PDB file of C-alpha atoms in Angstrom:
ATOM      1  CA  MET A 421     122.998  82.017  99.866  1.00 65.00           C
ATOM      2  CA  ASP A 422     122.311  80.713 103.381  1.00 88.00           C
ATOM      3  CA  MET A 423     119.054  79.271 104.726  1.00 89.00           C
ATOM      4  CA  THR A 424     118.017  82.498 106.465  1.00 89.00           C
ATOM      5  CA  GLN A 425     118.332  84.499 103.253  1.00 91.00           C
ATOM      6  CA  LEU A 426     116.402  81.848 101.337  1.00 90.00           C
ATOM      7  CA  GLY A 427     113.701  81.976 104.019  1.00 88.00           C
ATOM      8  CA  GLU A 428     113.464  85.743 103.783  1.00 91.00           C
ATOM      9  CA  LEU A 429     113.091  85.621 100.005  1.00 93.00           C
ATOM     10  CA  ALA A 430     110.418  82.926 100.215  1.00 92.00           C
ATOM     11  CA  TYR A 431     108.540  84.890 102.904  1.00 93.00           C
ATOM     12  CA  GLU A 432     108.625  88.074 100.820  1.00 94.00           C
ATOM     13  CA  ASP A 433     107.244  86.024  97.912  1.00 94.00           C
ATOM     14  CA  GLY A 434     104.329  84.792 100.050  1.00 95.00           C
ATOM     15  CA  LYS A 435     105.605  81.200 100.112  1.00 95.00           C
ATOM     16  CA  TYR A 436     105.263  80.834 103.863  1.00 94.00           C
ATOM     17  CA  LEU A 437     105.564  77.041 104.183  1.00 94.00           C
ATOM     18  CA  LYS A 438     108.711  77.064 102.083  1.00 93.00           C
ATOM     19  CA  ALA A 439     110.043  79.955 104.176  1.00 93.00           C
ATOM     20  CA  LEU A 440     109.255  78.062 107.378  1.00 92.00           C
ATOM     21  CA  ASN A 441     111.264  75.051 106.208  1.00 93.00           C
ATOM     22  CA  TYR A 442     114.252  77.251 105.407  1.00 91.00           C
ATOM     23  CA  PHE A 443     114.083  79.036 108.767  1.00 92.00           C
ATOM     24  CA  LEU A 444     113.740  75.757 110.680  1.00 93.00           C
ATOM     25  CA  GLN A 445     116.888  74.481 108.951  1.00 93.00           C
ATOM     26  CA  ALA A 446     118.677  77.737 109.738  1.00 90.00           C
ATOM     27  CA  TYR A 447     117.626  77.615 113.393  1.00 91.00           C
ATOM     28  CA  ALA A 448     118.915  74.051 113.737  1.00 90.00           C
ATOM     29  CA  GLU A 449     122.319  75.457 112.799  1.00 90.00           C
ATOM     30  CA  ASP A 450     122.461  78.890 114.440  1.00 88.00           C
ATOM     31  CA  HIS A 451     119.853  78.943 117.282  1.00 88.00           C
ATOM     32  CA  ASP A 452     119.507  82.660 116.566  1.00 90.00           C
ATOM     33  CA  THR A 453     116.651  84.680 118.074  1.00 92.00           C
ATOM     34  CA  TYR A 454     116.092  86.538 114.778  1.00 92.00           C
ATOM     35  CA  THR A 455     115.618  83.212 112.991  1.00 93.00           C
ATOM     36  CA  ARG A 456     113.198  82.044 115.662  1.00 94.00           C
ATOM     37  CA  LEU A 457     111.162  85.235 115.286  1.00 95.00           C
ATOM     38  CA  ASN A 458     110.911  84.509 111.585  1.00 94.00           C
ATOM     39  CA  ILE A 459     109.695  81.000 112.386  1.00 95.00           C
ATOM     40  CA  ALA A 460     106.952  82.489 114.544  1.00 96.00           C
ATOM     41  CA  LEU A 461     106.001  84.904 111.751  1.00 95.00           C
ATOM     42  CA  CYS A 462     105.733  82.009 109.306  1.00 96.00           C
ATOM     43  CA  TYR A 463     103.462  80.069 111.664  1.00 95.00           C
ATOM     44  CA  GLN A 464     101.364  83.211 112.029  1.00 96.00           C
ATOM     45  CA  ALA A 465     101.174  83.711 108.251  1.00 95.00           C
ATOM     46  CA  LEU A 466     100.106  80.059 107.898  1.00 96.00           C
ATOM     47  CA  ASN A 467      97.369  80.693 110.516  1.00 95.00           C
ATOM     48  CA  ASN A 468      98.955  78.196 112.918  1.00 96.00           C
ATOM     49  CA  LYS A 469      98.339  80.469 115.881  1.00 96.00           C
ATOM     50  CA  ALA A 470      99.129  77.881 118.542  1.00 96.00           C
ATOM     51  CA  GLN A 471     102.619  77.254 117.159  1.00 97.00           C
ATOM     52  CA  ALA A 472     103.205  80.977 116.645  1.00 97.00           C
ATOM     53  CA  PHE A 473     102.146  81.706 120.213  1.00 97.00           C
ATOM     54  CA  SER A 474     104.332  78.981 121.720  1.00 97.00           C
ATOM     55  CA  THR A 475     107.307  80.105 119.614  1.00 97.00           C
ATOM     56  CA  TYR A 476     106.947  83.720 120.776  1.00 97.00           C
ATOM     57  CA  GLU A 477     106.640  82.536 124.389  1.00 97.00           C
ATOM     58  CA  ALA A 478     109.770  80.376 124.030  1.00 95.00           C
ATOM     59  CA  ILE A 479     111.669  83.422 122.758  1.00 96.00           C
ATOM     60  CA  ILE A 480     110.548  85.458 125.783  1.00 97.00           C
ATOM     61  CA  ASP A 481     111.574  82.641 128.132  1.00 95.00           C
ATOM     62  CA  GLU A 482     115.071  82.849 126.675  1.00 93.00           C
ATOM     63  CA  ASP A 483     115.156  86.643 126.370  1.00 94.00           C
ATOM     64  CA  PRO A 484     112.565  88.621 128.382  1.00 95.00           C
ATOM     65  CA  ASP A 485     113.727  91.802 126.648  1.00 95.00           C
ATOM     66  CA  GLU A 486     112.774  90.751 123.127  1.00 96.00           C
ATOM     67  CA  ALA A 487     110.169  93.385 122.211  1.00 97.00           C
ATOM     68  CA  MET A 488     109.255  91.766 118.895  1.00 97.00           C
ATOM     69  CA  ALA A 489     108.037  88.643 120.676  1.00 97.00           C
ATOM     70  CA  TYR A 490     105.657  90.643 122.878  1.00 98.00           C
ATOM     71  CA  TYR A 491     104.492  92.475 119.774  1.00 98.00           C
ATOM     72  CA  GLY A 492     103.931  89.159 118.005  1.00 97.00           C
ATOM     73  CA  ILE A 493     101.775  87.843 120.861  1.00 98.00           C
ATOM     74  CA  ALA A 494      99.879  91.139 120.913  1.00 98.00           C
ATOM     75  CA  SER A 495      99.147  90.826 117.208  1.00 97.00           C
ATOM     76  CA  LEU A 496      97.775  87.297 117.733  1.00 97.00           C
ATOM     77  CA  TYR A 497      95.405  88.579 120.427  1.00 98.00           C
ATOM     78  CA  ASP A 498      94.542  91.510 118.157  1.00 97.00           C
ATOM     79  CA  ASP A 499      93.595  89.131 115.334  1.00 95.00           C
ATOM     80  CA  ASP A 500      91.298  87.274 117.753  1.00 96.00           C
ATOM     81  CA  GLU A 501      89.735  90.608 118.856  1.00 97.00           C
ATOM     82  CA  ASN A 502      90.966  90.053 122.400  1.00 98.00           C
ATOM     83  CA  TYR A 503      91.936  93.697 122.671  1.00 98.00           C
ATOM     84  CA  GLU A 504      92.565  93.780 126.430  1.00 97.00           C
ATOM     85  CA  MET A 505      95.277  91.143 126.135  1.00 98.00           C
ATOM     86  CA  ALA A 506      96.599  92.741 122.958  1.00 98.00           C
ATOM     87  CA  ILE A 507      96.929  96.062 124.772  1.00 98.00           C
ATOM     88  CA  ALA A 508      98.826  94.456 127.646  1.00 98.00           C
ATOM     89  CA  HIS A 509     101.366  92.938 125.258  1.00 98.00           C
ATOM     90  CA  TYR A 510     101.727  96.053 123.082  1.00 98.00           C
ATOM     91  CA  GLN A 511     102.435  97.941 126.303  1.00 98.00           C
ATOM     92  CA  LYS A 512     105.054  95.362 127.270  1.00 98.00           C
ATOM     93  CA  ALA A 513     106.712  95.670 123.850  1.00 98.00           C
ATOM     94  CA  ILE A 514     106.869  99.448 124.331  1.00 98.00           C
ATOM     95  CA  GLU A 515     108.198  99.041 127.873  1.00 98.00           C
ATOM     96  CA  VAL A 516     111.064  96.985 126.472  1.00 97.00           C
ATOM     97  CA  ASP A 517     111.547  99.198 123.412  1.00 97.00           C
ATOM     98  CA  PRO A 518     110.155 102.754 123.895  1.00 97.00           C
ATOM     99  CA  PHE A 519     110.733 103.491 120.184  1.00 96.00           C
ATOM    100  CA  TYR A 520     108.722 100.558 118.813  1.00 97.00           C
ATOM    101  CA  ASP A 521     106.518 102.627 116.511  1.00 97.00           C
ATOM    102  CA  ARG A 522     104.244  99.809 115.230  1.00 97.00           C
ATOM    103  CA  ALA A 523     103.444  98.816 118.797  1.00 98.00           C
ATOM    104  CA  TYR A 524     102.258 102.377 119.473  1.00 98.00           C
ATOM    105  CA  PHE A 525     100.174 102.350 116.287  1.00 98.00           C
ATOM    106  CA  PHE A 526      98.296  99.155 117.029  1.00 98.00           C
ATOM    107  CA  LEU A 527      98.018  99.996 120.724  1.00 98.00           C
ATOM    108  CA  ALA A 528      96.249 103.229 119.744  1.00 98.00           C
ATOM    109  CA  ASN A 529      93.996 101.319 117.361  1.00 98.00           C
ATOM    110  CA  ALA A 530      93.043  98.826 120.089  1.00 98.00           C
ATOM    111  CA  TYR A 531      92.224 101.674 122.483  1.00 98.00           C
ATOM    112  CA  ASP A 532      90.046 103.256 119.795  1.00 97.00           C
ATOM    113  CA  ILE A 533      88.149 100.011 119.165  1.00 97.00           C
ATOM    114  CA  LEU A 534      87.439  99.679 122.888  1.00 97.00           C
ATOM    115  CA  GLY A 535      86.153 103.263 123.036  1.00 96.00           C
ATOM    116  CA  GLU A 536      89.082 104.467 125.143  1.00 98.00           C
ATOM    117  CA  THR A 537      89.345 107.514 122.913  1.00 97.00           C
ATOM    118  CA  HIS A 538      91.536 109.680 125.125  1.00 97.00           C
ATOM    119  CA  LYS A 539      94.163 106.928 125.393  1.00 98.00           C
ATOM    120  CA  ALA A 540      93.984 106.355 121.628  1.00 98.00           C
ATOM    121  CA  VAL A 541      94.538 110.063 120.942  1.00 98.00           C
ATOM    122  CA  GLU A 542      97.464 110.323 123.339  1.00 98.00           C
ATOM    123  CA  THR A 543      99.085 107.191 121.915  1.00 98.00           C
ATOM    124  CA  TYR A 544      98.749 108.418 118.321  1.00 98.00           C
ATOM    125  CA  LYS A 545     100.218 111.773 119.389  1.00 98.00           C
ATOM    126  CA  THR A 546     103.185 110.021 121.012  1.00 98.00           C
ATOM    127  CA  LEU A 547     103.730 108.002 117.844  1.00 98.00           C
ATOM    128  CA  LEU A 548     103.582 111.139 115.690  1.00 98.00           C
ATOM    129  CA  GLU A 549     106.234 112.781 117.850  1.00 97.00           C
ATOM    130  CA  MET A 550     108.518 109.931 116.820  1.00 96.00           C
ATOM    131  CA  MET A 551     107.165 109.430 113.308  1.00 97.00           C
ATOM    132  CA  PRO A 552     105.623 112.729 112.120  1.00 97.00           C
ATOM    133  CA  GLU A 553     105.158 111.325 108.610  1.00 97.00           C
ATOM    134  CA  ASP A 554     103.149 108.238 109.570  1.00 98.00           C
ATOM    135  CA  PHE A 555     100.288 108.457 107.079  1.00 98.00           C
ATOM    136  CA  TRP A 556      97.903 106.095 108.861  1.00 98.00           C
ATOM    137  CA  ALA A 557      98.548 107.567 112.313  1.00 98.00           C
ATOM    138  CA  LEU A 558      97.669 111.003 110.909  1.00 98.00           C
ATOM    139  CA  THR A 559      94.610 109.573 109.174  1.00 97.00           C
ATOM    140  CA  ASN A 560      93.327 107.638 112.168  1.00 98.00           C
ATOM    141  CA  LEU A 561      93.896 110.520 114.579  1.00 98.00           C
ATOM    142  CA  GLY A 562      92.172 112.864 112.155  1.00 97.00           C
ATOM    143  CA  SER A 563      89.188 110.505 112.000  1.00 97.00           C
ATOM    144  CA  ILE A 564      88.919 110.507 115.792  1.00 97.00           C
ATOM    145  CA  TYR A 565      89.038 114.315 115.867  1.00 98.00           C
ATOM    146  CA  GLU A 566      86.385 114.461 113.121  1.00 96.00           C
ATOM    147  CA  THR A 567      84.097 112.100 115.067  1.00 95.00           C
ATOM    148  CA  GLN A 568      84.537 114.279 118.157  1.00 96.00           C
ATOM    149  CA  GLY A 569      83.593 117.383 116.165  1.00 95.00           C
ATOM    150  CA  MET A 570      87.111 118.833 116.455  1.00 97.00           C
ATOM    151  CA  ILE A 571      87.081 119.818 112.794  1.00 97.00           C
ATOM    152  CA  ASP A 572      90.060 122.181 112.839  1.00 96.00           C
ATOM    153  CA  PHE A 573      92.281 119.527 114.426  1.00 97.00           C
ATOM    154  CA  ALA A 574      90.982 116.907 111.980  1.00 97.00           C
ATOM    155  CA  HIS A 575      91.725 119.286 109.112  1.00 97.00           C
ATOM    156  CA  GLN A 576      95.318 119.639 110.293  1.00 97.00           C
ATOM    157  CA  MET A 577      95.800 115.855 110.420  1.00 98.00           C
ATOM    158  CA  PHE A 578      94.241 115.202 107.015  1.00 97.00           C
ATOM    159  CA  LYS A 579      96.200 118.065 105.448  1.00 97.00           C
ATOM    160  CA  ARG A 580      99.435 116.519 106.701  1.00 98.00           C
ATOM    161  CA  ALA A 581      98.365 113.072 105.467  1.00 97.00           C
ATOM    162  CA  LEU A 582      97.473 114.482 102.060  1.00 97.00           C
ATOM    163  CA  ALA A 583     100.841 116.230 101.833  1.00 97.00           C
ATOM    164  CA  LEU A 584     102.466 112.803 102.216  1.00 97.00           C
ATOM    165  CA  GLU A 585     100.104 110.956  99.856  1.00 96.00           C
ATOM    166  CA  PRO A 586      98.469 113.548  97.548  1.00 96.00           C
ATOM    167  CA  ASN A 587      96.674 110.911  95.470  1.00 96.00           C
ATOM    168  CA  HIS A 588      95.594 108.549  98.237  1.00 96.00           C
ATOM    169  CA  GLY A 589      91.868 107.814  98.017  1.00 95.00           C
ATOM    170  CA  VAL A 590      91.369 107.741 101.790  1.00 95.00           C
ATOM    171  CA  ALA A 591      93.163 111.060 102.328  1.00 95.00           C
ATOM    172  CA  LEU A 592      91.159 112.698  99.542  1.00 97.00           C
ATOM    173  CA  PHE A 593      87.874 111.312 100.880  1.00 97.00           C
ATOM    174  CA  ASN A 594      88.656 112.524 104.387  1.00 97.00           C
ATOM    175  CA  MET A 595      89.470 115.996 103.132  1.00 97.00           C
ATOM    176  CA  GLY A 596      86.182 116.007 101.242  1.00 97.00           C
ATOM    177  CA  VAL A 597      84.355 115.274 104.508  1.00 97.00           C
ATOM    178  CA  ILE A 598      86.177 118.104 106.277  1.00 97.00           C
ATOM    179  CA  MET A 599      85.596 120.610 103.469  1.00 97.00           C
ATOM    180  CA  SER A 600      81.898 119.786 103.574  1.00 96.00           C
ATOM    181  CA  LYS A 601      81.762 120.337 107.334  1.00 95.00           C
ATOM    182  CA  LEU A 602      83.530 123.663 106.840  1.00 95.00           C
ATOM    183  CA  ASN A 603      80.810 124.579 104.272  1.00 94.00           C
ATOM    184  CA  ARG A 604      83.452 124.733 101.551  1.00 95.00           C
ATOM    185  CA  PHE A 605      81.275 122.782  99.146  1.00 94.00           C
ATOM    186  CA  ASN A 606      83.197 123.395  95.921  1.00 94.00           C
ATOM    187  CA  ASP A 607      86.370 122.200  97.621  1.00 96.00           C
ATOM    188  CA  ALA A 608      84.535 119.160  98.982  1.00 97.00           C
ATOM    189  CA  ILE A 609      83.293 118.268  95.493  1.00 96.00           C
ATOM    190  CA  HIS A 610      86.832 118.647  94.149  1.00 97.00           C
ATOM    191  CA  TYR A 611      88.285 116.249  96.744  1.00 97.00           C
ATOM    192  CA  TYR A 612      85.529 113.659  96.313  1.00 97.00           C
ATOM    193  CA  LYS A 613      85.949 113.724  92.528  1.00 97.00           C
ATOM    194  CA  HIS A 614      89.713 113.368  92.877  1.00 97.00           C
ATOM    195  CA  ALA A 615      89.192 110.475  95.302  1.00 97.00           C
ATOM    196  CA  LEU A 616      87.100 108.656  92.698  1.00 97.00           C
ATOM    197  CA  THR A 617      89.899 108.955  90.149  1.00 96.00           C
ATOM    198  CA  GLN A 618      92.111 107.039  92.592  1.00 96.00           C
ATOM    199  CA  ASP A 619      89.651 104.528  94.055  1.00 94.00           C
ATOM    200  CA  THR A 620      86.371 103.543  92.396  1.00 94.00           C
ATOM    201  CA  SER A 621      85.542 100.892  94.979  1.00 93.00           C
ATOM    202  CA  TYR A 622      84.670 103.026  98.031  1.00 94.00           C
ATOM    203  CA  SER A 623      80.896 103.421  98.070  1.00 95.00           C
ATOM    204  CA  TYR A 624      80.774 106.268 100.591  1.00 96.00           C
ATOM    205  CA  THR A 625      82.646 108.569  98.218  1.00 97.00           C
ATOM    206  CA  TYR A 626      79.824 108.213  95.684  1.00 97.00           C
ATOM    207  CA  LEU A 627      77.213 108.656  98.390  1.00 97.00           C
ATOM    208  CA  ASN A 628      78.779 111.740  99.970  1.00 97.00           C
ATOM    209  CA  LEU A 629      79.351 113.407  96.612  1.00 97.00           C
ATOM    210  CA  ALA A 630      75.785 112.664  95.467  1.00 97.00           C
ATOM    211  CA  VAL A 631      74.289 114.006  98.698  1.00 96.00           C
ATOM    212  CA  LEU A 632      76.446 117.104  98.414  1.00 96.00           C
ATOM    213  CA  TYR A 633      75.063 117.758  94.924  1.00 96.00           C
ATOM    214  CA  LYS A 634      71.544 117.199  96.269  1.00 95.00           C
ATOM    215  CA  GLU A 635      72.082 119.730  99.045  1.00 92.00           C
ATOM    216  CA  GLN A 636      73.184 122.213  96.383  1.00 92.00           C
ATOM    217  CA  GLY A 637      70.006 121.559  94.404  1.00 93.00           C
ATOM    218  CA  GLN A 638      71.841 119.609  91.688  1.00 96.00           C
ATOM    219  CA  ILE A 639      69.836 116.390  91.960  1.00 96.00           C
ATOM    220  CA  GLU A 640      70.525 115.236  88.397  1.00 97.00           C
ATOM    221  CA  MET A 641      74.279 115.549  88.977  1.00 97.00           C
ATOM    222  CA  GLY A 642      73.878 113.533  92.169  1.00 97.00           C
ATOM    223  CA  LEU A 643      71.953 110.888  90.258  1.00 97.00           C
ATOM    224  CA  LYS A 644      74.807 110.572  87.751  1.00 97.00           C
ATOM    225  CA  VAL A 645      77.225 109.982  90.616  1.00 97.00           C
ATOM    226  CA  LEU A 646      75.008 107.248  92.097  1.00 97.00           C
ATOM    227  CA  ASN A 647      74.706 105.627  88.669  1.00 96.00           C
ATOM    228  CA  GLU A 648      78.492 105.554  88.445  1.00 96.00           C
ATOM    229  CA  GLY A 649      78.750 104.070  91.932  1.00 96.00           C
ATOM    230  CA  ILE A 650      76.274 101.304  91.197  1.00 95.00           C
ATOM    231  CA  ASN A 651      78.092 100.519  87.958  1.00 94.00           C
ATOM    232  CA  HIS A 652      81.301 100.008  89.928  1.00 93.00           C
ATOM    233  CA  ILE A 653      79.819  98.420  93.065  1.00 90.00           C
ATOM    234  CA  GLU A 654      76.851  96.225  92.257  1.00 78.00           C
ATOM    235  CA  GLU A 655      75.467  94.989  95.571  1.00 82.00           C
ATOM    236  CA  GLU A 656      75.535  98.033  97.817  1.00 87.00           C
ATOM    237  CA  GLY A 657      72.055  98.511  99.218  1.00 92.00           C
ATOM    238  CA  PHE A 658      72.353 102.096 100.368  1.00 93.00           C
ATOM    239  CA  LEU A 659      73.424 103.242  96.884  1.00 96.00           C
ATOM    240  CA  PHE A 660      70.250 101.764  95.421  1.00 96.00           C
ATOM    241  CA  TYR A 661      68.226 103.263  98.270  1.00 95.00           C
ATOM    242  CA  ASN A 662      69.619 106.736  97.709  1.00 96.00           C
ATOM    243  CA  ARG A 663      69.182 106.451  93.962  1.00 96.00           C
ATOM    244  CA  ALA A 664      65.540 105.577  94.643  1.00 95.00           C
ATOM    245  CA  CYS A 665      65.268 108.852  96.592  1.00 95.00           C
ATOM    246  CA  PHE A 666      66.873 110.859  93.811  1.00 96.00           C
ATOM    247  CA  HIS A 667      64.609 109.286  91.182  1.00 96.00           C
ATOM    248  CA  ALA A 668      61.580 110.038  93.359  1.00 94.00           C
ATOM    249  CA  LEU A 669      62.576 113.696  93.708  1.00 93.00           C
ATOM    250  CA  LEU A 670      62.914 113.917  89.918  1.00 94.00           C
ATOM    251  CA  GLY A 671      59.514 112.251  89.377  1.00 93.00           C
ATOM    252  CA  HIS A 672      60.979 109.028  87.956  1.00 95.00           C
ATOM    253  CA  THR A 673      58.390 106.778  89.620  1.00 93.00           C
ATOM    254  CA  GLU A 674      59.166 103.419  87.996  1.00 93.00           C
ATOM    255  CA  GLU A 675      62.924 103.808  88.396  1.00 95.00           C
ATOM    256  CA  SER A 676      62.504 104.811  92.033  1.00 95.00           C
ATOM    257  CA  GLN A 677      60.266 101.835  92.824  1.00 93.00           C
ATOM    258  CA  SER A 678      62.686  99.462  91.094  1.00 94.00           C
ATOM    259  CA  ASP A 679      65.686 100.803  93.032  1.00 94.00           C
ATOM    260  CA  LEU A 680      63.807 100.688  96.335  1.00 93.00           C
ATOM    261  CA  GLN A 681      62.876  97.057  95.736  1.00 93.00           C
ATOM    262  CA  GLU A 682      66.509  96.245  94.962  1.00 94.00           C
ATOM    263  CA  ALA A 683      67.679  98.041  98.118  1.00 93.00           C
ATOM    264  CA  ILE A 684      65.169  96.110 100.262  1.00 93.00           C
ATOM    265  CA  LYS A 685      66.233  92.853  98.616  1.00 93.00           C
ATOM    266  CA  LEU A 686      69.812  93.592  99.659  1.00 93.00           C
ATOM    267  CA  ASN A 687      68.835  94.822 103.137  1.00 92.00           C
ATOM    268  CA  VAL A 688      65.286  94.353 104.418  1.00 93.00           C
ATOM    269  CA  GLY A 689      65.875  97.091 107.003  1.00 92.00           C
ATOM    270  CA  PHE A 690      65.490  99.702 104.278  1.00 92.00           C
ATOM    271  CA  LEU A 691      61.728  99.018 104.192  1.00 89.00           C
ATOM    272  CA  GLU A 692      61.068 100.475 107.641  1.00 90.00           C
ATOM    273  CA  TYR A 693      63.514 103.291 106.991  1.00 89.00           C
ATOM    274  CA  ALA A 694      61.729 104.166 103.744  1.00 88.00           C
ATOM    275  CA  LYS A 695      58.382 104.500 105.519  1.00 88.00           C
ATOM    276  CA  LYS A 696      59.773 107.460 107.463  1.00 90.00           C
ATOM    277  CA  ASP A 697      61.667 109.031 104.546  1.00 90.00           C
ATOM    278  CA  PRO A 698      59.894 112.097 103.101  1.00 91.00           C
ATOM    279  CA  ASP A 699      61.740 111.665  99.805  1.00 89.00           C
ATOM    280  CA  LEU A 700      59.853 108.415  99.236  1.00 90.00           C
ATOM    281  CA  ASN A 701      56.356 109.365 100.410  1.00 84.00           C
ATOM    282  CA  SER A 702      55.005 109.559  96.857  1.00 80.00           C
ATOM    283  CA  ILE A 703      56.561 106.236  95.875  1.00 81.00           C
ATOM    284  CA  LEU A 704      55.250 104.292  98.879  1.00 76.00           C
ATOM    285  CA  SER A 705      51.744 105.700  98.452  1.00 66.00           C
ATOM    286  CA  LEU A 706      51.666 104.092  95.009  1.00 57.00           C
ATOM    287  CA  SER A 707      52.757 100.677  96.297  1.00 53.00           C
TER     288      SER A 707
END
């Protein structure tokens, strides 16, 4: 087995320093661009951004048409939240290789972060023309449509994502949100419940499901969901806050006061919010 293969195995195993040593030995023998790209990736994985950056730049100096090097530099800027520079380098990677799907994906994400929503949408759509089964492109585009109130378009994206990953917690949660907005409450409850069988760590699934039960007049069912959420996720202030509201609506004064105190301990901002919350009027008047 040659040094490059040993480096690849070490990299896949998360042993980045060992991989770097193998790739450096391989590069001393073959001076291959692929090996040098792997060296840059190792530096990046080891958080040696300066060496990664200079290695990518050296590759471009030798071969200005190496798309992966532009992508690598873009990812370094992306990690540092310098999205303008990241965008410029993702665009350069795409200019060199118009079929570089990951460059499109992260370019769209950078546009979205900067609030350039139209560009994000168009970039995701271009990516999906090339890769119609890209789960995260479908999910992210669906989320943008949902935020914009384009519920039918969001539904289409999430339905396609769910067809690819029928048991993915994110896809199930997203479909629950859409079903709720379409006033299909039983379907929304079904998707949220299914999401919790796949991922018990996402606090908003508990919250959305509990609120949905509350809106249907099933406050005790909502309370059970919040109890489950708090059992799985201990220090999530808004779960305690909402459980305080549910307890208050059910006349559980002591439990409500205790949960409200815990929520405020976790996030003092809940105190001012509670003063304006009609669900907690009775509790605050007793304080």
